[in-house]
Short mmCIF file of C-alpha atoms in Angstrom, two decimals:
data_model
loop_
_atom_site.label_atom_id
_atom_site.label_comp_id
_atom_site.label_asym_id
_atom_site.label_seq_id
_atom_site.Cartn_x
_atom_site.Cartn_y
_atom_site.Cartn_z
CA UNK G 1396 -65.09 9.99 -5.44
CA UNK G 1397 -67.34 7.01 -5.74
CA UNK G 1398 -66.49 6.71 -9.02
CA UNK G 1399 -68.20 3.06 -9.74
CA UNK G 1400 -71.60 4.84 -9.82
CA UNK G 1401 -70.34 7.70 -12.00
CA UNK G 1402 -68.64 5.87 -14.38
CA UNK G 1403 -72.09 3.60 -14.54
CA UNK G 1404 -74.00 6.78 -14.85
CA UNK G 1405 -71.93 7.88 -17.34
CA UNK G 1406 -71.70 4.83 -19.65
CA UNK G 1407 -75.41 4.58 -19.51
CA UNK G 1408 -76.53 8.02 -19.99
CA UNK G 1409 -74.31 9.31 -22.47
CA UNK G 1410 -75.11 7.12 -25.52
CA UNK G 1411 -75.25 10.20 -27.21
CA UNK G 1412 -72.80 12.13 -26.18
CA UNK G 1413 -72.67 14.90 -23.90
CA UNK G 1414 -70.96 17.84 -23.48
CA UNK G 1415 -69.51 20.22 -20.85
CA UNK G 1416 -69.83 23.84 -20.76
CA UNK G 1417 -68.65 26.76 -19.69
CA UNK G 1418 -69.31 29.91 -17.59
CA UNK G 1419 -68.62 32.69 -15.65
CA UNK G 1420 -67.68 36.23 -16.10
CA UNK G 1421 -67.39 39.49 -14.48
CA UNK G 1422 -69.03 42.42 -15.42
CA UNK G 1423 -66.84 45.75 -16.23
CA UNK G 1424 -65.83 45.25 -19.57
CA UNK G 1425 -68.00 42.19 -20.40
CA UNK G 1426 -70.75 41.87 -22.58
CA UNK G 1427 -74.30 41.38 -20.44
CA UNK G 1428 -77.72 40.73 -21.70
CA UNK G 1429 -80.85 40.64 -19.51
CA UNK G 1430 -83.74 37.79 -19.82
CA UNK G 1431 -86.69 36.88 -17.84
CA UNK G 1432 -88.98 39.43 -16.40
CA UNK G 1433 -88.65 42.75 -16.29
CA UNK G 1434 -87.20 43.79 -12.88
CA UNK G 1435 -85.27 46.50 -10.68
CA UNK G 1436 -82.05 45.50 -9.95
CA UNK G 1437 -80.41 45.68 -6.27
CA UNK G 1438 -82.88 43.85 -4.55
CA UNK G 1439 -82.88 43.44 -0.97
CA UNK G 1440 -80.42 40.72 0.42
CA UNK G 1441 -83.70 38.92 2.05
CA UNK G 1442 -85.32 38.56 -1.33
CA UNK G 1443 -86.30 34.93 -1.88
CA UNK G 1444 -87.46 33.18 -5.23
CA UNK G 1445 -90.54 32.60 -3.65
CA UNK G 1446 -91.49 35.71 -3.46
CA UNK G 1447 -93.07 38.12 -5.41
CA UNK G 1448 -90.58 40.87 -5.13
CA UNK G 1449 -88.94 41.53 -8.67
CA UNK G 1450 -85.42 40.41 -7.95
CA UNK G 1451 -82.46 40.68 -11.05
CA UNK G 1452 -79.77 38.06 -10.35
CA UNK G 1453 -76.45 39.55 -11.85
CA UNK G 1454 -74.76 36.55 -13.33
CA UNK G 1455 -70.74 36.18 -14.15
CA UNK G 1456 -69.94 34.02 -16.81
CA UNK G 1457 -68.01 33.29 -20.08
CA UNK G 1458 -69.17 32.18 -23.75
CA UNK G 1459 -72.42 32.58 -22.84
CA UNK G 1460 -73.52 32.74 -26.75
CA UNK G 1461 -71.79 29.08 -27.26
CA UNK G 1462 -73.18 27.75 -24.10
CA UNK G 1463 -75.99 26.24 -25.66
CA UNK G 1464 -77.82 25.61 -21.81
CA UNK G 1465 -77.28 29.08 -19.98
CA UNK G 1466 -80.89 30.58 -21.50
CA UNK G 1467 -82.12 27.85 -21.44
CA UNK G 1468 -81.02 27.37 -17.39
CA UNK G 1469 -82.20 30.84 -16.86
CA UNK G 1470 -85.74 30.53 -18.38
CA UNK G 1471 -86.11 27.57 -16.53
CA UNK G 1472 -85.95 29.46 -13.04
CA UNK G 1473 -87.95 32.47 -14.53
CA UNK G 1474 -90.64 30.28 -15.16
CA UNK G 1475 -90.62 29.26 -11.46
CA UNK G 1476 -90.19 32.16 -10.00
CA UNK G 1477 -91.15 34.80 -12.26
CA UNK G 1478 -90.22 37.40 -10.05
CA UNK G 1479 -86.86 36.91 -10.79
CA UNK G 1480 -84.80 37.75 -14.25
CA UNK G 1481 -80.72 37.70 -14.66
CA UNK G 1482 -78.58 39.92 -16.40
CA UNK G 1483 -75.93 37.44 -17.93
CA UNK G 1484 -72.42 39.10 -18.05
CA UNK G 1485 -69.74 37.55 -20.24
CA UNK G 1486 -66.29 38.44 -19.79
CA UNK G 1487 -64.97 35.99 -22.24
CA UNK G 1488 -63.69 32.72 -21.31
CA UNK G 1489 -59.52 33.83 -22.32
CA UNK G 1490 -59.25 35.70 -19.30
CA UNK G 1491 -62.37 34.95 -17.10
CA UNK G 1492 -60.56 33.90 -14.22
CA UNK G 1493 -58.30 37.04 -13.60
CA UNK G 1494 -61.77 39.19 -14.88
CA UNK G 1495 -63.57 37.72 -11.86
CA UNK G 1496 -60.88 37.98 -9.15
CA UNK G 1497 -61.05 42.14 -10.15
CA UNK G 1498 -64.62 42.25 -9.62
CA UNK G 1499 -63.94 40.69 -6.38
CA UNK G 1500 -61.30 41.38 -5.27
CA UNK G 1501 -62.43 45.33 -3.73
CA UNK G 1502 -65.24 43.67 -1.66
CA UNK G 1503 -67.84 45.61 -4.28
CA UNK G 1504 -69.09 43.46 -6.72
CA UNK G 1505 -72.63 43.27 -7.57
CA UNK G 1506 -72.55 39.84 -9.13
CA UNK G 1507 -75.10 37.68 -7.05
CA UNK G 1508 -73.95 34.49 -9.01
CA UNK G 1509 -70.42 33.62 -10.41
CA UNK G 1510 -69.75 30.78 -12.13
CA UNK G 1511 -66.41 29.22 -11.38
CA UNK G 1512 -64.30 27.95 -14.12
CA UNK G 1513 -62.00 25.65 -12.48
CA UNK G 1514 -60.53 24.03 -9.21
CA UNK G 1515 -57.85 26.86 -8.15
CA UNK G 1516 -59.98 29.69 -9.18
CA UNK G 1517 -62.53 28.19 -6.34
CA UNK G 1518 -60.02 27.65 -3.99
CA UNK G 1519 -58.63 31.32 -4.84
CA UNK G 1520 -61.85 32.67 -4.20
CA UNK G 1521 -62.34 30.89 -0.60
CA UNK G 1522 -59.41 31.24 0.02
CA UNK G 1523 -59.98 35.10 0.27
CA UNK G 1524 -63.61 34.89 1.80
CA UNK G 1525 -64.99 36.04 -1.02
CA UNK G 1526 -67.98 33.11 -1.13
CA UNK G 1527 -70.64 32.42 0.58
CA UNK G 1528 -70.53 28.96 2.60
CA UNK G 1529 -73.13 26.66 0.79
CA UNK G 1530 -72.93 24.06 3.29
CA UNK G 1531 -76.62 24.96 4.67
CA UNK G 1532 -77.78 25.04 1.06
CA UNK G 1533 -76.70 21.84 -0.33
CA UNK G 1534 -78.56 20.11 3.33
CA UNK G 1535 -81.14 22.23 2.63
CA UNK G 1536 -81.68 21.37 -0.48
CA UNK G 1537 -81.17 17.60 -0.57
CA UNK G 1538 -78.33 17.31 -2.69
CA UNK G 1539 -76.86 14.20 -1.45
CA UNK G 1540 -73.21 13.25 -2.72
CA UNK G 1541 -74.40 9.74 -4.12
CA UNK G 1542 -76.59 11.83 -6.66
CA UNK G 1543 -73.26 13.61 -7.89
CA UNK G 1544 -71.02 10.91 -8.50
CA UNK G 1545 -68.88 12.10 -4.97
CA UNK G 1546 -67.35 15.04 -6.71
CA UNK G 1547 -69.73 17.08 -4.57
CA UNK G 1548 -67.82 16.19 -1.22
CA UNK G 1549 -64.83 16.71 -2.95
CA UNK G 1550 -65.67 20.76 -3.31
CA UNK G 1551 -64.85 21.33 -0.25
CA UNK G 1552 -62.41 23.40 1.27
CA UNK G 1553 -59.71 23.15 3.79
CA UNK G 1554 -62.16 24.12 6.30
CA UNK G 1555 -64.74 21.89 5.29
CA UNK G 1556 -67.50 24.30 4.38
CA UNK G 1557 -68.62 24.08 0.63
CA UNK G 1558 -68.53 27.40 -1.24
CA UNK G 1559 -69.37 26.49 -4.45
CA UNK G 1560 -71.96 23.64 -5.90
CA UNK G 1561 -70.84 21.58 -9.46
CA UNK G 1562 -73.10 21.49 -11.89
CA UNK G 1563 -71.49 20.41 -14.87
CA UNK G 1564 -68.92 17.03 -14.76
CA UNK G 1565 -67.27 17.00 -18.08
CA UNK G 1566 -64.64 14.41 -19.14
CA UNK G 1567 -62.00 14.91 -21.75
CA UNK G 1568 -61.96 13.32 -24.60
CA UNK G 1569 -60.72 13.57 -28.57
CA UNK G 1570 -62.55 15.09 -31.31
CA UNK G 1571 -61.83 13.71 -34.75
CA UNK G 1572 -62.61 14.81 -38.30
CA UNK G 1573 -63.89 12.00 -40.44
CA UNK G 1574 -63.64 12.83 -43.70
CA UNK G 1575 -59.82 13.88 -42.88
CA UNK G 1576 -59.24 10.26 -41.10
CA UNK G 1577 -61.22 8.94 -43.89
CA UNK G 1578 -58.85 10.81 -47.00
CA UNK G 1579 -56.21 9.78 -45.03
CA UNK G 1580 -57.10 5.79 -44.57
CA UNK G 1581 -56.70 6.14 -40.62
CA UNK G 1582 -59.11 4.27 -38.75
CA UNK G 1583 -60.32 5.70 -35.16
CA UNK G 1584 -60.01 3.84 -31.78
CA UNK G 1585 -60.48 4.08 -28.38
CA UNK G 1586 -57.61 2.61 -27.20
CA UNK G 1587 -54.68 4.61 -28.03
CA UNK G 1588 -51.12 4.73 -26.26
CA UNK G 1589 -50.18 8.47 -26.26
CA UNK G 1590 -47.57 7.31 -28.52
CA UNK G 1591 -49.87 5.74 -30.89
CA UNK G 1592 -51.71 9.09 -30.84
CA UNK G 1593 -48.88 10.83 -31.45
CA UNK G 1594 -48.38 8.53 -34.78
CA UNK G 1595 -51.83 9.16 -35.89
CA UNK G 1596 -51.47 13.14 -36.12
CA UNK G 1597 -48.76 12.40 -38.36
CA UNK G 1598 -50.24 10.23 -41.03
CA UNK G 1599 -53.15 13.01 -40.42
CA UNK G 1600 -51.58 16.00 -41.81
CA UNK G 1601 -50.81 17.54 -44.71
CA UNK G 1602 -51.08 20.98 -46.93
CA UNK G 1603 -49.11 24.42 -46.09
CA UNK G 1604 -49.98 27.80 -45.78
CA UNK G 1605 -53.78 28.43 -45.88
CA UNK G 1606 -54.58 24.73 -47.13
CA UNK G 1607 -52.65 23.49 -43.75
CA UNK G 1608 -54.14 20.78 -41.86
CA UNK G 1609 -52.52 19.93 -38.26
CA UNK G 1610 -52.69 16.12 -37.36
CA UNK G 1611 -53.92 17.53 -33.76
CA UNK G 1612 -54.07 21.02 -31.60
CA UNK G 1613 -53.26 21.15 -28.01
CA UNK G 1614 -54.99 24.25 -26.88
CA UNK G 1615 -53.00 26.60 -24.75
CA UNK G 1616 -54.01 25.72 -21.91
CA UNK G 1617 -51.41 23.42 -19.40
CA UNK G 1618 -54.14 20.45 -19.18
CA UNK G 1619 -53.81 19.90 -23.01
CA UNK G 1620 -50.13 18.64 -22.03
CA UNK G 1621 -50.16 17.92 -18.45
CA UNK G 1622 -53.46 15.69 -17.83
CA UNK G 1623 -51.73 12.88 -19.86
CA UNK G 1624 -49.21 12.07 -17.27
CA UNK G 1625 -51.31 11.70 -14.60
CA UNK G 1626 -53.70 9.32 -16.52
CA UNK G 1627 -51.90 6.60 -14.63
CA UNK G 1628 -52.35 7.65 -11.24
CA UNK G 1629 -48.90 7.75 -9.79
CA UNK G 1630 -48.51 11.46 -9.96
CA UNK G 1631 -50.94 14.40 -9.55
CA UNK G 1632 -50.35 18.41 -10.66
CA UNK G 1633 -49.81 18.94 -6.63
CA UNK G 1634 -46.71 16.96 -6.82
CA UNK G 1635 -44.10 19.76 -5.89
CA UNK G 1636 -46.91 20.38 -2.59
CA UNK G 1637 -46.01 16.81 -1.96
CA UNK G 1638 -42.27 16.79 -1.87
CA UNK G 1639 -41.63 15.19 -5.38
CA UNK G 1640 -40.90 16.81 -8.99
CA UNK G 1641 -42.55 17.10 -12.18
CA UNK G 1642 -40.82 15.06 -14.62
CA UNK G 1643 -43.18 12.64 -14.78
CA UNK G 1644 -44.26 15.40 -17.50
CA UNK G 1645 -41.00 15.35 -20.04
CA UNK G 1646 -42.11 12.56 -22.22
CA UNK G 1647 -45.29 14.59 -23.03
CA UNK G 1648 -43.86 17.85 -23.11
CA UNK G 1649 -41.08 16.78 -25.82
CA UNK G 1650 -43.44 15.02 -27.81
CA UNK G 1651 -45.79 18.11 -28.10
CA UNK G 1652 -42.72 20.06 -28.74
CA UNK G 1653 -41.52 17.64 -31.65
CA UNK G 1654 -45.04 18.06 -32.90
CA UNK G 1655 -44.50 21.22 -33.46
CA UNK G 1656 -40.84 21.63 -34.71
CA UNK G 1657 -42.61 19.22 -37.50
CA UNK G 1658 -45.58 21.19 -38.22
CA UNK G 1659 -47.97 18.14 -37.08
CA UNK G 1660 -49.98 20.66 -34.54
CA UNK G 1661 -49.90 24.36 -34.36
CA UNK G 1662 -47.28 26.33 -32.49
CA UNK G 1663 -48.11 27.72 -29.09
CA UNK G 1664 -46.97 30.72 -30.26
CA UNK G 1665 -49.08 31.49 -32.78
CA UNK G 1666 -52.41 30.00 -31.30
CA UNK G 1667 -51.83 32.02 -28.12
CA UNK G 1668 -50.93 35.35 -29.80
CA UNK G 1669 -54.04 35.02 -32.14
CA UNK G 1670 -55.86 33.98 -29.50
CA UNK G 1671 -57.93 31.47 -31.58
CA UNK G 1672 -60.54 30.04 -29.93
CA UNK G 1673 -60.18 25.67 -30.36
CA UNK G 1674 -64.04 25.30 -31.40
CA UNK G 1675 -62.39 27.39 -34.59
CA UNK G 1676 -59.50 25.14 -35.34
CA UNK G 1677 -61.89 22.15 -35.58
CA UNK G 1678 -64.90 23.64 -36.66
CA UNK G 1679 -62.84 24.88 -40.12
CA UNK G 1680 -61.11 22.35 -40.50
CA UNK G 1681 -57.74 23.10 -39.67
CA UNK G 1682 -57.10 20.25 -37.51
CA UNK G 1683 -58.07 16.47 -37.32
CA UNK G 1684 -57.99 15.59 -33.89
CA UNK G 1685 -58.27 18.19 -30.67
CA UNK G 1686 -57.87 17.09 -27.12
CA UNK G 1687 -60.52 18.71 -25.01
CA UNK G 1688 -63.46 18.26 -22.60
CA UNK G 1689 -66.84 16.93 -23.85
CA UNK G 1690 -68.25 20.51 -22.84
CA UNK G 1691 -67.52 20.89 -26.43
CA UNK G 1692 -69.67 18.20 -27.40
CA UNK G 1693 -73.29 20.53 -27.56
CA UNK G 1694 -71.22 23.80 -28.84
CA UNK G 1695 -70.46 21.88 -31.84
CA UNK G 1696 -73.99 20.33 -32.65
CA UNK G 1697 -75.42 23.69 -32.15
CA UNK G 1698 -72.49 25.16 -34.38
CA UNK G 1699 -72.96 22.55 -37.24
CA UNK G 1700 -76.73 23.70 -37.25
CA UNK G 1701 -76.41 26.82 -37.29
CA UNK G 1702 -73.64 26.73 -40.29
CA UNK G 1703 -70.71 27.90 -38.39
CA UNK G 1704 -69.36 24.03 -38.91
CA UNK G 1705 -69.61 23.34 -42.45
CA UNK G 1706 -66.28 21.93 -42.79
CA UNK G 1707 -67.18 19.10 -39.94
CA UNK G 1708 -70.83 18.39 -40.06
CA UNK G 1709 -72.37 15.33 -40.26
CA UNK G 1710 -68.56 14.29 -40.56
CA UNK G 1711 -66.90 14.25 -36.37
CA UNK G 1712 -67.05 11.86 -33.66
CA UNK G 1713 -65.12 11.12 -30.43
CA UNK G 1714 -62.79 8.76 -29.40
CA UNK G 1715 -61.84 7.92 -25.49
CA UNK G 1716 -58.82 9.93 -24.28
CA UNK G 1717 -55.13 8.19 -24.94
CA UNK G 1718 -53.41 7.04 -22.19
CA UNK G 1719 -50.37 5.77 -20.77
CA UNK G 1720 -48.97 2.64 -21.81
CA UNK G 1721 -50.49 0.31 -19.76
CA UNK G 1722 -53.66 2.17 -18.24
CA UNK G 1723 -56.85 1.28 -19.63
CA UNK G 1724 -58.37 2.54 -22.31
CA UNK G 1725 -61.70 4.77 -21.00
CA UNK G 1726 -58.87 6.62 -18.34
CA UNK G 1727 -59.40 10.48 -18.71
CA UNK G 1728 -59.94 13.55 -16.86
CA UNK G 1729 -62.64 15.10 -15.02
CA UNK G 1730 -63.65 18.79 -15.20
CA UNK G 1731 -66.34 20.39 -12.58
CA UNK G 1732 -68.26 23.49 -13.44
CA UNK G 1733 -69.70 25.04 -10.49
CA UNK G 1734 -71.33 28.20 -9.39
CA UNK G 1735 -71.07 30.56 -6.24
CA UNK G 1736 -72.82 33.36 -4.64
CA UNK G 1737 -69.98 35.98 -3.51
CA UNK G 1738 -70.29 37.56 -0.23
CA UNK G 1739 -71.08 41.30 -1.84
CA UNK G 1740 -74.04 39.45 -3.52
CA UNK G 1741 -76.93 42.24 -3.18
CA UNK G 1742 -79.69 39.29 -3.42
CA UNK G 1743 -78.57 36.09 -1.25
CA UNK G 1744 -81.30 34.26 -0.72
CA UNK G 1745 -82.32 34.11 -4.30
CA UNK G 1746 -78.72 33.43 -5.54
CA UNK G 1747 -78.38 30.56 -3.44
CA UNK G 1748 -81.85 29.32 -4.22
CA UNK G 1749 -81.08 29.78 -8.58
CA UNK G 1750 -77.83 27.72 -7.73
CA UNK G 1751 -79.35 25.27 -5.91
CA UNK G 1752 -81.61 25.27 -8.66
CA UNK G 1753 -78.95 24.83 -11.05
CA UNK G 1754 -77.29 22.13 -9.21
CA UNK G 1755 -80.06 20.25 -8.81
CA UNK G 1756 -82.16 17.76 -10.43
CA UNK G 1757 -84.09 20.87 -12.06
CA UNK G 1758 -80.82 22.18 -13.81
CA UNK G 1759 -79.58 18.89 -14.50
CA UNK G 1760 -82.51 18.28 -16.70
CA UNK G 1761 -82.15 21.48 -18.58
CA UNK G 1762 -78.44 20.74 -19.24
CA UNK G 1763 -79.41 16.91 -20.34
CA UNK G 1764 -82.15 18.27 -22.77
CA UNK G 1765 -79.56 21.08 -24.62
CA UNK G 1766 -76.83 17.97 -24.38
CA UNK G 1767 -74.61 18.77 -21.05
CA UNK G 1768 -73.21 16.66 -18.78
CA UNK G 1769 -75.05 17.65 -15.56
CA UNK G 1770 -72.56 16.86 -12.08
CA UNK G 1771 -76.03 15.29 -11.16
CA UNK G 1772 -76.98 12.67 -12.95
CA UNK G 1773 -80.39 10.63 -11.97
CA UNK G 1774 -82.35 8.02 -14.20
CA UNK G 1775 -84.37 10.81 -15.88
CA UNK G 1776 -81.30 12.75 -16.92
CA UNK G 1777 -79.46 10.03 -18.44
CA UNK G 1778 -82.50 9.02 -20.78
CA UNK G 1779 -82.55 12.30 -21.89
CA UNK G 1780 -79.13 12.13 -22.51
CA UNK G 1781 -79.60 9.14 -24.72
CA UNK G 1782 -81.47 11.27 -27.04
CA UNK G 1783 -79.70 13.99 -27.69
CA UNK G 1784 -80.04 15.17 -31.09
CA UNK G 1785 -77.15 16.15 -33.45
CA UNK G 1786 -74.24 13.48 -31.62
CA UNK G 1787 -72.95 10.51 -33.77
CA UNK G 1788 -74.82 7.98 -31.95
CA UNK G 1789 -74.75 5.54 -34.34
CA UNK G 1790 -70.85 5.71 -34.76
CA UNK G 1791 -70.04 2.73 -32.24
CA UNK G 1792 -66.99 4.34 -31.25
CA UNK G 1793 -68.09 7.54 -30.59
CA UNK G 1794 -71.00 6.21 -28.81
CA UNK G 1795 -68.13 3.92 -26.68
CA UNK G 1796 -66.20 6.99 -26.30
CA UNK G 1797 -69.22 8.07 -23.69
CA UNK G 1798 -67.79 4.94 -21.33
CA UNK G 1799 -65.44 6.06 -18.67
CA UNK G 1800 -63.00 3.33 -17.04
CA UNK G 1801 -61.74 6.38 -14.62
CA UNK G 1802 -61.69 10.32 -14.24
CA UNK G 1803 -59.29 12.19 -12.44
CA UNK G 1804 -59.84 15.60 -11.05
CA UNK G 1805 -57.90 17.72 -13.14
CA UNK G 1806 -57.01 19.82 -9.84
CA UNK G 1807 -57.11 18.40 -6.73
CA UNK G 1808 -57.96 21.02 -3.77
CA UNK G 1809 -55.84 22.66 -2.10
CA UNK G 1810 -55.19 25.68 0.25
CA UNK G 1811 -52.62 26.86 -2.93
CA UNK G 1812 -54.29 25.88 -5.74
CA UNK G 1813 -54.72 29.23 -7.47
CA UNK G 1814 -50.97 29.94 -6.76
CA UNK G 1815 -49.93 26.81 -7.98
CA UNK G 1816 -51.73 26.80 -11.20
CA UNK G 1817 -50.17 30.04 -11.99
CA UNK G 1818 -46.69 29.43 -11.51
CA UNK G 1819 -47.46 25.91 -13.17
CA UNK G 1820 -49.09 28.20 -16.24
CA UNK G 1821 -45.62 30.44 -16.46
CA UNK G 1822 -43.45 26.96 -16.60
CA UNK G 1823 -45.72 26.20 -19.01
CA UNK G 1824 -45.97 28.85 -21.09
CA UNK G 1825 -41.77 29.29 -20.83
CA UNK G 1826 -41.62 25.44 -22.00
CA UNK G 1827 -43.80 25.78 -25.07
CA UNK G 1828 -42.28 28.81 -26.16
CA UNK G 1829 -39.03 27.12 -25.65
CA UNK G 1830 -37.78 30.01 -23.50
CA UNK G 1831 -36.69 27.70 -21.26
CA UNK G 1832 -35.43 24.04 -21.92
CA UNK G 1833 -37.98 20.91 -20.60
CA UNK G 1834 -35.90 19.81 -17.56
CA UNK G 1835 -35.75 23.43 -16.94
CA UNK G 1836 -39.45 24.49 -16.81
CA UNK G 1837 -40.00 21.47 -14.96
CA UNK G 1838 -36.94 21.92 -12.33
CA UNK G 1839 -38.86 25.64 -11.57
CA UNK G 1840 -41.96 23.77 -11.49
CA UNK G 1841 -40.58 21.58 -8.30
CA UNK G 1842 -39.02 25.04 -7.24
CA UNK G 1843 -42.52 27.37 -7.24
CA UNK G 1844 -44.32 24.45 -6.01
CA UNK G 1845 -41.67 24.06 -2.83
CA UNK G 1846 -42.09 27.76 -2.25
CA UNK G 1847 -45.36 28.04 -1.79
CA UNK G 1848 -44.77 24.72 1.44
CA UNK G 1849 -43.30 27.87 3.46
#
């Protein structure tokens, strides 16, 4: 990745903060919602934006109602190409991933657009020639690599074809409740140690029962413990592909694990069988710090005006992501947002046109103006960016927190990605529910990992 002009990008155009997103979805059980004109759906596969055939692009996403760009994205196109509405179908972002391989999977689908969530699910999905190659579109289209900060040339596959275009490039970072930090006489920073994170939660919580207040909340999901020990770049999640082992991961895994035994964050247990959503555990209150991507970052602005955020408006920031010991401070991850047109796609040519769209400098706009982090990024975008209204711009470290030193992919790809993420998800899951002891999960991380060499 030519990450000098990314971070640049970055530094510059996110003086107010920026946020990531989310998508995708299957139809089936999913909620859907038509916008745009009025149109037939099933169009004919030739069917271009252009024209003035009424075209309805069948969209797969997730949290569509707290992704404060999607309308916005679709009207956008509409207004282009009137012809052509979308029926938005959310599946829910829990389960999104497995939602979308169904729909796919029996060759059937009538999604024309999917948005893909994350590294392995892409891979999973070419993998199984279930996308369209986008090579042709991205040359057709312009979209040069330099314009994405290189993540673009890093989407593709094995083969080298490109199935599936970013849009969104969101870095992680750590949301922080400042009245909470304040009551407690902590000061923020953006450059914590892990360790000296790890301190902070502490001095950060107090109360019991339904006054409770975690120090921090690591989400479910792996990347909430795993990303941290590859901040230093000496290890990567495709380790066990690579002939080494995971336990590069123990120090982080037994310190989220002694968080818990002392109450400091909430038990995996409980968040995953409540299946709380993290934009809750912040947005009420019930945590002071939480580790995720800046996708978060609009969700929460639009939540605090709306009143869904009493307990944190006017009162959050950001600080930069904590790191090894060692690394430098402004070291995080990178997450890509994409979208795809599957092969069963009844309207091609107008799929690949909307993404292209999307991608673009057209879509990158629209995500800049409702406070995104667009994968494009251009001079236009970032002083757009710089005005976003509702982020903490005049907090100096929040407004710091918006300068990357270094992002790492948060999956690499790979021919097994999908696969691998799995079995790393079931070590996971067996490690935070302490079914399994740490050297354990870790030992059948190595083990799965080695497996799927053969």
């Amino acid at each position: 990745m030519k990450q000098s002009k990314w971070n640049r990008m970055t530094a510059l155009a996110l003086t107010a903060a920026l946020a990531v997103g989310s998508l995708a979805g299957c139809s089936g059980s999913g909620s859907s919602s038509s916008t745009g004109a009025a149109s037939a759906s099933g169009a004919a596969a030739s069917s271009s934006g252009s024209s003035a055939e009424k075209v309805t692009i069948k969209l797969a996403l997730w949290d569509k109602d707290k992704t404060t760009y999607i309308q916005p994205l679709l009207n956008a196109y509409t207004k282009k190409h009137p012809n052509v509405s979308f029926n938005a179908v959310d599946l829910g972002a829990s389960d999104y991933n497995t939602a979308l391989s169904t729909q796919l999977a029996g060759g059937s689908s009538d999604f024309d657009v999917v948005s893909v969530k994350d590294i392995p699910s892409y891979c999973s999905m070419a993998k199984a020639g279930q996308l369209e190659d986008l090579t042709d579109t991205i040359q057709k289209n312009n979209l040069k690599d330099d314009d994405f900060g290189g993540v673009l040339s890093q989407m593709k596959y094995t083969d080298g074809k490109t199935y599936a275009i970013p849009f969104r490039n969101d870095f992680w970072v750590i949301f922080y409740n400042k009245k909470i930090f304040s009551s407690k006489g902590v000061q923020p920073s953006n450059d914590l140690t892990f360790d000296q994170y790890n301190e902070m939660a502490k001095k950060l919580t107090s109360g019991s029962g339904s006054s409770k207040v975690y120090g921090d909340y690591f989400h479910t999901w792996r990347s909430t413990v795993q990303m941290f020990g590859i901040l230093d770049g000496k290890n990567t999640i495709l380790n066990g592909l690579e002939g080494k082992d995971y336990t590069f991961l123990k120090p982080y895994y037994e310190a989220v694990l002694k968080q818990q035994e002392d109450g400091t964050c909430m038990d995996y247990a409980t968040a995953k069988s409540s299946s709380i959503h993290y934009s809750d555990i912040f947005e009420n209150g019930q945590a002071a710090m939480i580790n995720i991507g800046a996708w978060f970052i609009p969700t929460l602005i639009n939540d605090a005006k709306n009143g869904k955020a009493d307990a944190v408006k006017d009162n959050w920031g950001i600080m930069k992501y904590p790191h090894p010991a060692g690394v430098k401070a402004g070291t995080t991850i990178g997450t890509l947002t994409s979208m795809a047109v599957p092969t069963s796609a009844p309207n091609k040519a107008v799929a690949e046109d909307f993404v292209a769209f999307a991608a673009g400098a057209d879509g990158a706009q629209v995500l800049a103006e409702n406070g995104s982090f667009p994968a494009y990024q251009n001079d236009t975008v970032t002083a757009t960016l710089k005005k976003m209204s509702g982020f903490p711009a005049d907090d100096k470290t929040s407004a710091d927190a918006l300068n990357v030193e270094k992002a790492y992919l948060e999956f690499p790809v790979t021919t097994n990605a999908s696969e691998l993420e799995s079995r790393l998800n079931d070590s996971h899951d067996a490690i935070m529910t302490k079914s399994v002891s740490v050297d354990q999960g870790l030992a059948q991380m190595k083990s799965d990992a080695e497996a799927l060499k053969s």
